[in-house]
Amino acid sequence: MSEARRVLLVEDERAIRDAIEAYLEREGFWVTPVGDGEAALDAAEKHAFDLVVLDLMLPKLSGEDVARHLRDSSDVPIIMLTAKGAEEERVAGLEMGADDYLVKPFSPRELVARVRALMRRAHSDAQPQRDRMTFGELDIDLAGHRVYLSGEEVELTASEFKLLVTLARYPGRVYSRMELVEKVLGYDFEGYERAIDSHVKNLRAKLRDDPRDPRFIRTVFGSGYRFDASEAA
Ligand code: CA
């Protein structure tokens, strides 16, 4: 299990701060929430963060000032949160050294996607989070061997779980049935390729996927199967 990435979350509106914190923690990030600009700089002095989510309009010190101070000593990626339609604020935020911005109101999903993308860009040397994988409403807990669909646990057999994880680890990669037999069932015999088809069929049913137009596990005719991550937030 890789070490959790640390996110400094600076937002004075309690409800928004709590919501973002909950979402990021669910995604496996380690979040330090603070409510004003001074607290943000204090926290940044004490800990090294992998990313900062920074509201622009803050008490004490503005987000702009916080970004400027942070930039004096580090190149930590910053996502700026700006008010709706505040084009000038946005431009100012980017000039102050923010790497990305989101206009309020935004969906927590959108924020999570941006955080992930920016983390990848900024820390491309590091391994991505691998103890949990989330694709839209599908949530795979690798450590706990559990799968959730829209928050409800889906009961999978050991083979189904292994099959799902094998495919989901490399979305878009096509696996032949033979490869899946070797990876999932662990034996190497032509007759067992059909076993993969029936596991896929069961898995799709449990994930409430339409076999004619599956969201997650796609059939690649003549080749095998691949996982489709376009459901990802
Ligand atoms: Ca604010």
mmCIF file of C-alpha atoms and ligand atoms in Angstrom:
data_model
loop_
_atom_site.group_PDB
_atom_site.id
_atom_site.type_symbol
_atom_site.label_atom_id
_atom_site.label_comp_id
_atom_site.label_asym_id
_atom_site.label_seq_id
_atom_site.Cartn_x
_atom_site.Cartn_y
_atom_site.Cartn_z
ATOM 1 C CA MET A 1 0.000 0.000 0.000
ATOM 2 C CA SER A 2 1.441 3.362 -1.006
ATOM 3 C CA GLU A 3 1.604 6.185 1.476
ATOM 4 C CA ALA A 4 -1.358 8.535 1.369
ATOM 5 C CA ARG A 5 -0.925 11.845 -0.403
ATOM 6 C CA ARG A 6 -1.340 14.921 1.788
ATOM 7 C CA VAL A 7 -3.727 17.655 0.751
ATOM 8 C CA LEU A 8 -3.958 21.064 2.419
ATOM 9 C CA LEU A 9 -7.546 22.260 2.103
ATOM 10 C CA VAL A 10 -8.119 25.988 2.621
ATOM 11 C CA GLU A 11 -11.774 27.002 2.617
ATOM 12 C CA ASP A 12 -13.639 29.283 5.031
ATOM 13 C CA GLU A 13 -17.117 27.974 4.233
ATOM 14 C CA ARG A 14 -17.654 25.158 6.656
ATOM 15 C CA ALA A 15 -20.133 23.142 4.589
ATOM 16 C CA ILE A 16 -17.955 23.187 1.479
ATOM 17 C CA ARG A 17 -14.834 22.409 3.491
ATOM 18 C CA ASP A 18 -16.458 19.420 5.197
ATOM 19 C CA ALA A 19 -17.825 18.069 1.920
ATOM 20 C CA ILE A 20 -14.483 18.323 0.114
ATOM 21 C CA GLU A 21 -12.654 16.808 3.061
ATOM 22 C CA ALA A 22 -15.012 13.820 3.139
ATOM 23 C CA TYR A 23 -14.672 13.204 -0.579
ATOM 24 C CA LEU A 24 -10.904 13.439 -0.646
ATOM 25 C CA GLU A 25 -10.567 11.182 2.385
ATOM 26 C CA ARG A 26 -12.797 8.627 0.760
ATOM 27 C CA GLU A 27 -10.367 8.660 -2.152
ATOM 28 C CA GLY A 28 -7.526 7.829 0.196
ATOM 29 C CA PHE A 29 -5.989 11.277 0.575
ATOM 30 C CA TRP A 30 -4.813 12.585 3.906
ATOM 31 C CA VAL A 31 -6.514 15.951 4.314
ATOM 32 C CA THR A 32 -5.612 18.889 6.561
ATOM 33 C CA PRO A 33 -8.557 21.321 6.532
ATOM 34 C CA VAL A 34 -8.095 24.953 7.571
ATOM 35 C CA GLY A 35 -10.466 27.919 7.495
ATOM 36 C CA ASP A 36 -8.322 30.957 6.768
ATOM 37 C CA GLY A 37 -5.170 32.162 5.043
ATOM 38 C CA GLU A 38 -2.976 32.439 8.117
ATOM 39 C CA ALA A 39 -3.834 28.935 9.263
ATOM 40 C CA ALA A 40 -2.959 27.757 5.760
ATOM 41 C CA LEU A 41 0.535 29.214 5.924
ATOM 42 C CA ASP A 42 1.026 27.851 9.468
ATOM 43 C CA ALA A 43 0.084 24.383 8.295
ATOM 44 C CA ALA A 44 2.320 24.663 5.228
ATOM 45 C CA GLU A 45 5.264 25.541 7.469
ATOM 46 C CA LYS A 46 4.743 22.488 9.632
ATOM 47 C CA HIS A 47 4.094 19.858 6.977
ATOM 48 C CA ALA A 48 5.025 19.098 3.404
ATOM 49 C CA PHE A 49 1.881 18.811 1.286
ATOM 50 C CA ASP A 50 1.504 17.118 -2.079
ATOM 51 C CA LEU A 51 -1.239 19.481 -3.193
ATOM 52 C CA VAL A 52 -3.176 22.535 -1.984
ATOM 53 C CA VAL A 53 -6.880 23.207 -2.610
ATOM 54 C CA LEU A 54 -7.178 26.941 -2.060
ATOM 55 C CA ASP A 55 -10.267 29.126 -1.917
ATOM 56 C CA LEU A 56 -9.599 32.571 -3.320
ATOM 57 C CA MET A 57 -11.858 34.610 -1.017
ATOM 58 C CA LEU A 58 -10.609 33.977 2.509
ATOM 59 C CA PRO A 59 -10.516 35.836 5.826
ATOM 60 C CA LYS A 60 -7.198 37.278 7.079
ATOM 61 C CA LEU A 61 -5.108 36.523 4.015
ATOM 62 C CA SER A 62 -6.613 36.131 0.556
ATOM 63 C CA GLY A 63 -6.045 33.005 -1.477
ATOM 64 C CA GLU A 64 -3.915 35.115 -3.758
ATOM 65 C CA ASP A 65 -1.616 36.062 -0.882
ATOM 66 C CA VAL A 66 -1.472 32.479 0.339
ATOM 67 C CA ALA A 67 -0.527 31.267 -3.141
ATOM 68 C CA ARG A 68 2.172 33.916 -3.414
ATOM 69 C CA HIS A 69 3.661 32.945 -0.030
ATOM 70 C CA LEU A 70 3.532 29.246 -0.857
ATOM 71 C CA ARG A 71 5.234 29.905 -4.178
ATOM 72 C CA ASP A 72 8.102 31.677 -2.404
ATOM 73 C CA SER A 73 9.228 28.423 -0.922
ATOM 74 C CA SER A 74 7.738 25.562 -2.927
ATOM 75 C CA ASP A 75 6.194 24.469 -6.177
ATOM 76 C CA VAL A 76 3.422 22.451 -4.541
ATOM 77 C CA PRO A 77 0.519 22.092 -6.996
ATOM 78 C CA ILE A 78 -2.356 24.469 -6.207
ATOM 79 C CA ILE A 79 -5.991 24.213 -7.269
ATOM 80 C CA MET A 80 -7.770 27.527 -6.788
ATOM 81 C CA LEU A 81 -11.479 27.709 -5.985
ATOM 82 C CA THR A 82 -13.131 30.827 -7.372
ATOM 83 C CA ALA A 83 -16.595 32.343 -7.247
ATOM 84 C CA LYS A 84 -18.900 31.851 -10.190
ATOM 85 C CA GLY A 85 -18.138 33.989 -13.179
ATOM 86 C CA ALA A 86 -15.282 35.821 -11.493
ATOM 87 C CA GLU A 87 -13.110 35.784 -14.573
ATOM 88 C CA GLU A 88 -10.658 38.349 -13.211
ATOM 89 C CA GLU A 89 -10.199 36.391 -10.001
ATOM 90 C CA ARG A 90 -9.494 33.321 -12.017
ATOM 91 C CA VAL A 91 -6.837 34.996 -14.094
ATOM 92 C CA ALA A 92 -5.310 36.504 -10.959
ATOM 93 C CA GLY A 93 -5.251 33.076 -9.345
ATOM 94 C CA LEU A 94 -3.417 31.535 -12.247
ATOM 95 C CA GLU A 95 -0.971 34.433 -12.345
ATOM 96 C CA MET A 96 -0.332 33.929 -8.643
ATOM 97 C CA GLY A 97 0.903 30.458 -9.406
ATOM 98 C CA ALA A 98 -2.185 28.261 -9.204
ATOM 99 C CA ASP A 99 -1.942 25.228 -11.485
ATOM 100 C CA ASP A 100 -5.661 24.805 -12.000
ATOM 101 C CA TYR A 101 -8.913 26.373 -10.887
ATOM 102 C CA LEU A 102 -12.513 25.362 -10.321
ATOM 103 C CA VAL A 103 -15.481 27.697 -10.437
ATOM 104 C CA LYS A 104 -18.054 27.371 -7.658
ATOM 105 C CA PRO A 105 -20.397 25.642 -7.468
ATOM 106 C CA PHE A 106 -18.570 22.501 -8.604
ATOM 107 C CA SER A 107 -19.262 18.842 -7.948
ATOM 108 C CA PRO A 108 -16.984 17.099 -5.458
ATOM 109 C CA ARG A 109 -16.420 14.489 -8.162
ATOM 110 C CA GLU A 110 -15.055 17.124 -10.477
ATOM 111 C CA LEU A 111 -12.705 18.320 -7.769
ATOM 112 C CA VAL A 112 -11.512 14.799 -7.047
ATOM 113 C CA ALA A 113 -10.832 14.267 -10.762
ATOM 114 C CA ARG A 114 -8.817 17.499 -10.927
ATOM 115 C CA VAL A 115 -6.878 16.632 -7.784
ATOM 116 C CA ARG A 116 -5.997 13.234 -9.199
ATOM 117 C CA ALA A 117 -4.982 14.674 -12.564
ATOM 118 C CA LEU A 118 -2.812 17.337 -11.001
ATOM 119 C CA MET A 119 -1.220 14.849 -8.617
ATOM 120 C CA ARG A 120 -0.376 12.644 -11.578
ATOM 121 C CA ARG A 121 1.104 15.548 -13.487
ATOM 122 C CA ALA A 122 3.076 16.887 -10.541
ATOM 123 C CA HIS A 123 4.197 13.595 -9.051
ATOM 124 C CA SER A 124 4.432 11.476 -12.155
ATOM 125 C CA ASP A 125 7.411 9.623 -10.731
ATOM 126 C CA ALA A 126 5.316 8.259 -7.905
ATOM 127 C CA GLN A 127 3.040 5.233 -7.978
ATOM 128 C CA PRO A 128 -0.634 6.093 -8.149
ATOM 129 C CA GLN A 129 -2.916 5.243 -5.239
ATOM 130 C CA ARG A 130 -3.458 1.544 -5.391
ATOM 131 C CA ASP A 131 -5.396 0.599 -2.293
ATOM 132 C CA ARG A 132 -8.629 1.918 -3.740
ATOM 133 C CA MET A 133 -9.941 2.392 -7.267
ATOM 134 C CA THR A 134 -13.014 4.435 -8.095
ATOM 135 C CA PHE A 135 -14.784 4.575 -11.443
ATOM 136 C CA GLY A 136 -17.918 6.669 -11.196
ATOM 137 C CA GLU A 137 -20.278 4.781 -8.934
ATOM 138 C CA LEU A 138 -18.043 1.704 -8.878
ATOM 139 C CA ASP A 139 -15.671 1.636 -5.935
ATOM 140 C CA ILE A 140 -13.084 -1.126 -5.474
ATOM 141 C CA ASP A 141 -11.409 -1.485 -2.074
ATOM 142 C CA LEU A 142 -8.273 -3.478 -2.846
ATOM 143 C CA ALA A 143 -7.080 -3.785 0.719
ATOM 144 C CA GLY A 144 -10.449 -4.897 2.055
ATOM 145 C CA HIS A 145 -11.377 -7.015 -1.004
ATOM 146 C CA ARG A 146 -14.716 -5.260 -1.239
ATOM 147 C CA VAL A 147 -16.624 -3.761 -4.124
ATOM 148 C CA TYR A 148 -19.309 -1.114 -3.873
ATOM 149 C CA LEU A 149 -21.787 0.067 -6.457
ATOM 150 C CA SER A 150 -23.394 3.404 -5.576
ATOM 151 C CA GLY A 151 -22.207 2.865 -2.018
ATOM 152 C CA GLU A 152 -23.803 -0.586 -1.680
ATOM 153 C CA GLU A 153 -21.569 -3.571 -1.255
ATOM 154 C CA VAL A 154 -21.603 -6.072 -4.135
ATOM 155 C CA GLU A 155 -20.953 -9.672 -3.108
ATOM 156 C CA LEU A 156 -18.362 -11.134 -5.456
ATOM 157 C CA THR A 157 -16.694 -14.507 -5.491
ATOM 158 C CA ALA A 158 -12.905 -14.557 -5.166
ATOM 159 C CA SER A 159 -12.569 -15.222 -8.922
ATOM 160 C CA GLU A 160 -14.951 -12.432 -9.857
ATOM 161 C CA PHE A 161 -13.092 -10.005 -7.619
ATOM 162 C CA LYS A 162 -9.757 -10.999 -9.119
ATOM 163 C CA LEU A 163 -11.136 -10.696 -12.625
ATOM 164 C CA LEU A 164 -12.561 -7.237 -11.964
ATOM 165 C CA VAL A 165 -9.343 -5.977 -10.372
ATOM 166 C CA THR A 166 -7.190 -7.434 -13.138
ATOM 167 C CA LEU A 167 -9.202 -5.588 -15.785
ATOM 168 C CA ALA A 168 -9.665 -2.350 -13.823
ATOM 169 C CA ARG A 169 -5.973 -1.923 -13.029
ATOM 170 C CA TYR A 170 -5.272 -1.117 -16.663
ATOM 171 C CA PRO A 171 -8.389 0.437 -18.155
ATOM 172 C CA GLY A 172 -8.426 0.196 -21.944
ATOM 173 C CA ARG A 173 -5.940 -2.672 -22.102
ATOM 174 C CA VAL A 174 -7.361 -5.682 -23.882
ATOM 175 C CA TYR A 175 -6.923 -9.037 -22.167
ATOM 176 C CA SER A 176 -7.401 -12.278 -24.061
ATOM 177 C CA ARG A 177 -9.452 -14.969 -22.374
ATOM 178 C CA MET A 178 -6.307 -17.045 -22.081
ATOM 179 C CA GLU A 179 -4.481 -14.277 -20.235
ATOM 180 C CA LEU A 180 -7.431 -13.887 -17.907
ATOM 181 C CA VAL A 181 -7.513 -17.616 -17.239
ATOM 182 C CA GLU A 182 -3.856 -17.482 -16.211
ATOM 183 C CA LYS A 183 -4.215 -14.357 -14.104
ATOM 184 C CA VAL A 184 -7.535 -15.078 -12.490
ATOM 185 C CA LEU A 185 -7.963 -18.818 -12.322
ATOM 186 C CA GLY A 186 -4.299 -19.662 -12.177
ATOM 187 C CA TYR A 187 -4.384 -22.655 -14.471
ATOM 188 C CA ASP A 188 -3.538 -22.985 -18.058
ATOM 189 C CA PHE A 189 -5.972 -25.030 -20.035
ATOM 190 C CA GLU A 190 -7.878 -24.102 -23.145
ATOM 191 C CA GLY A 191 -11.222 -25.398 -21.907
ATOM 192 C CA TYR A 192 -11.211 -22.892 -19.084
ATOM 193 C CA GLU A 193 -11.443 -19.914 -21.388
ATOM 194 C CA ARG A 194 -15.188 -20.370 -21.351
ATOM 195 C CA ALA A 195 -15.075 -20.114 -17.570
ATOM 196 C CA ILE A 196 -13.901 -16.527 -18.026
ATOM 197 C CA ASP A 197 -16.958 -15.791 -20.142
ATOM 198 C CA SER A 198 -19.240 -17.023 -17.407
ATOM 199 C CA HIS A 199 -17.353 -15.058 -14.744
ATOM 200 C CA VAL A 200 -17.698 -11.939 -16.895
ATOM 201 C CA LYS A 201 -21.396 -12.650 -17.320
ATOM 202 C CA ASN A 202 -21.911 -12.973 -13.564
ATOM 203 C CA LEU A 203 -19.786 -9.932 -12.840
ATOM 204 C CA ARG A 204 -21.774 -7.814 -15.270
ATOM 205 C CA ALA A 205 -25.025 -8.937 -13.683
ATOM 206 C CA LYS A 206 -23.760 -8.032 -10.215
ATOM 207 C CA LEU A 207 -22.542 -4.640 -11.408
ATOM 208 C CA ARG A 208 -25.978 -4.161 -12.987
ATOM 209 C CA ASP A 209 -24.378 -3.856 -16.408
ATOM 210 C CA ASP A 210 -26.324 -4.354 -19.613
ATOM 211 C CA PRO A 211 -24.428 -7.100 -21.495
ATOM 212 C CA ARG A 212 -25.347 -5.462 -24.810
ATOM 213 C CA ASP A 213 -23.918 -2.127 -23.721
ATOM 214 C CA PRO A 214 -21.766 -2.658 -20.628
ATOM 215 C CA ARG A 215 -20.345 0.347 -18.805
ATOM 216 C CA PHE A 216 -17.414 -1.358 -17.180
ATOM 217 C CA ILE A 217 -16.332 -4.597 -18.794
ATOM 218 C CA ARG A 218 -16.342 -4.439 -22.564
ATOM 219 C CA THR A 219 -16.086 -7.361 -24.930
ATOM 220 C CA VAL A 220 -13.440 -6.948 -27.602
ATOM 221 C CA PHE A 221 -14.612 -9.245 -30.348
ATOM 222 C CA GLY A 222 -12.086 -11.804 -31.399
ATOM 223 C CA SER A 223 -9.725 -10.731 -28.617
ATOM 224 C CA GLY A 224 -11.144 -10.744 -25.103
ATOM 225 C CA TYR A 225 -12.143 -8.116 -22.614
ATOM 226 C CA ARG A 226 -11.129 -4.695 -21.460
ATOM 227 C CA PHE A 227 -12.172 -2.393 -18.632
ATOM 228 C CA ASP A 228 -13.756 0.914 -19.606
ATOM 229 C CA ALA A 229 -12.804 3.782 -17.295
ATOM 230 C CA SER A 230 -14.909 6.414 -19.034
ATOM 231 C CA GLU A 231 -17.344 6.051 -16.122
ATOM 232 C CA ALA A 232 -14.610 7.511 -13.934
ATOM 233 C CA ALA A 233 -15.325 10.827 -12.319
HETATM 234 CA CA CA B 1 -14.449 31.862 0.649
#
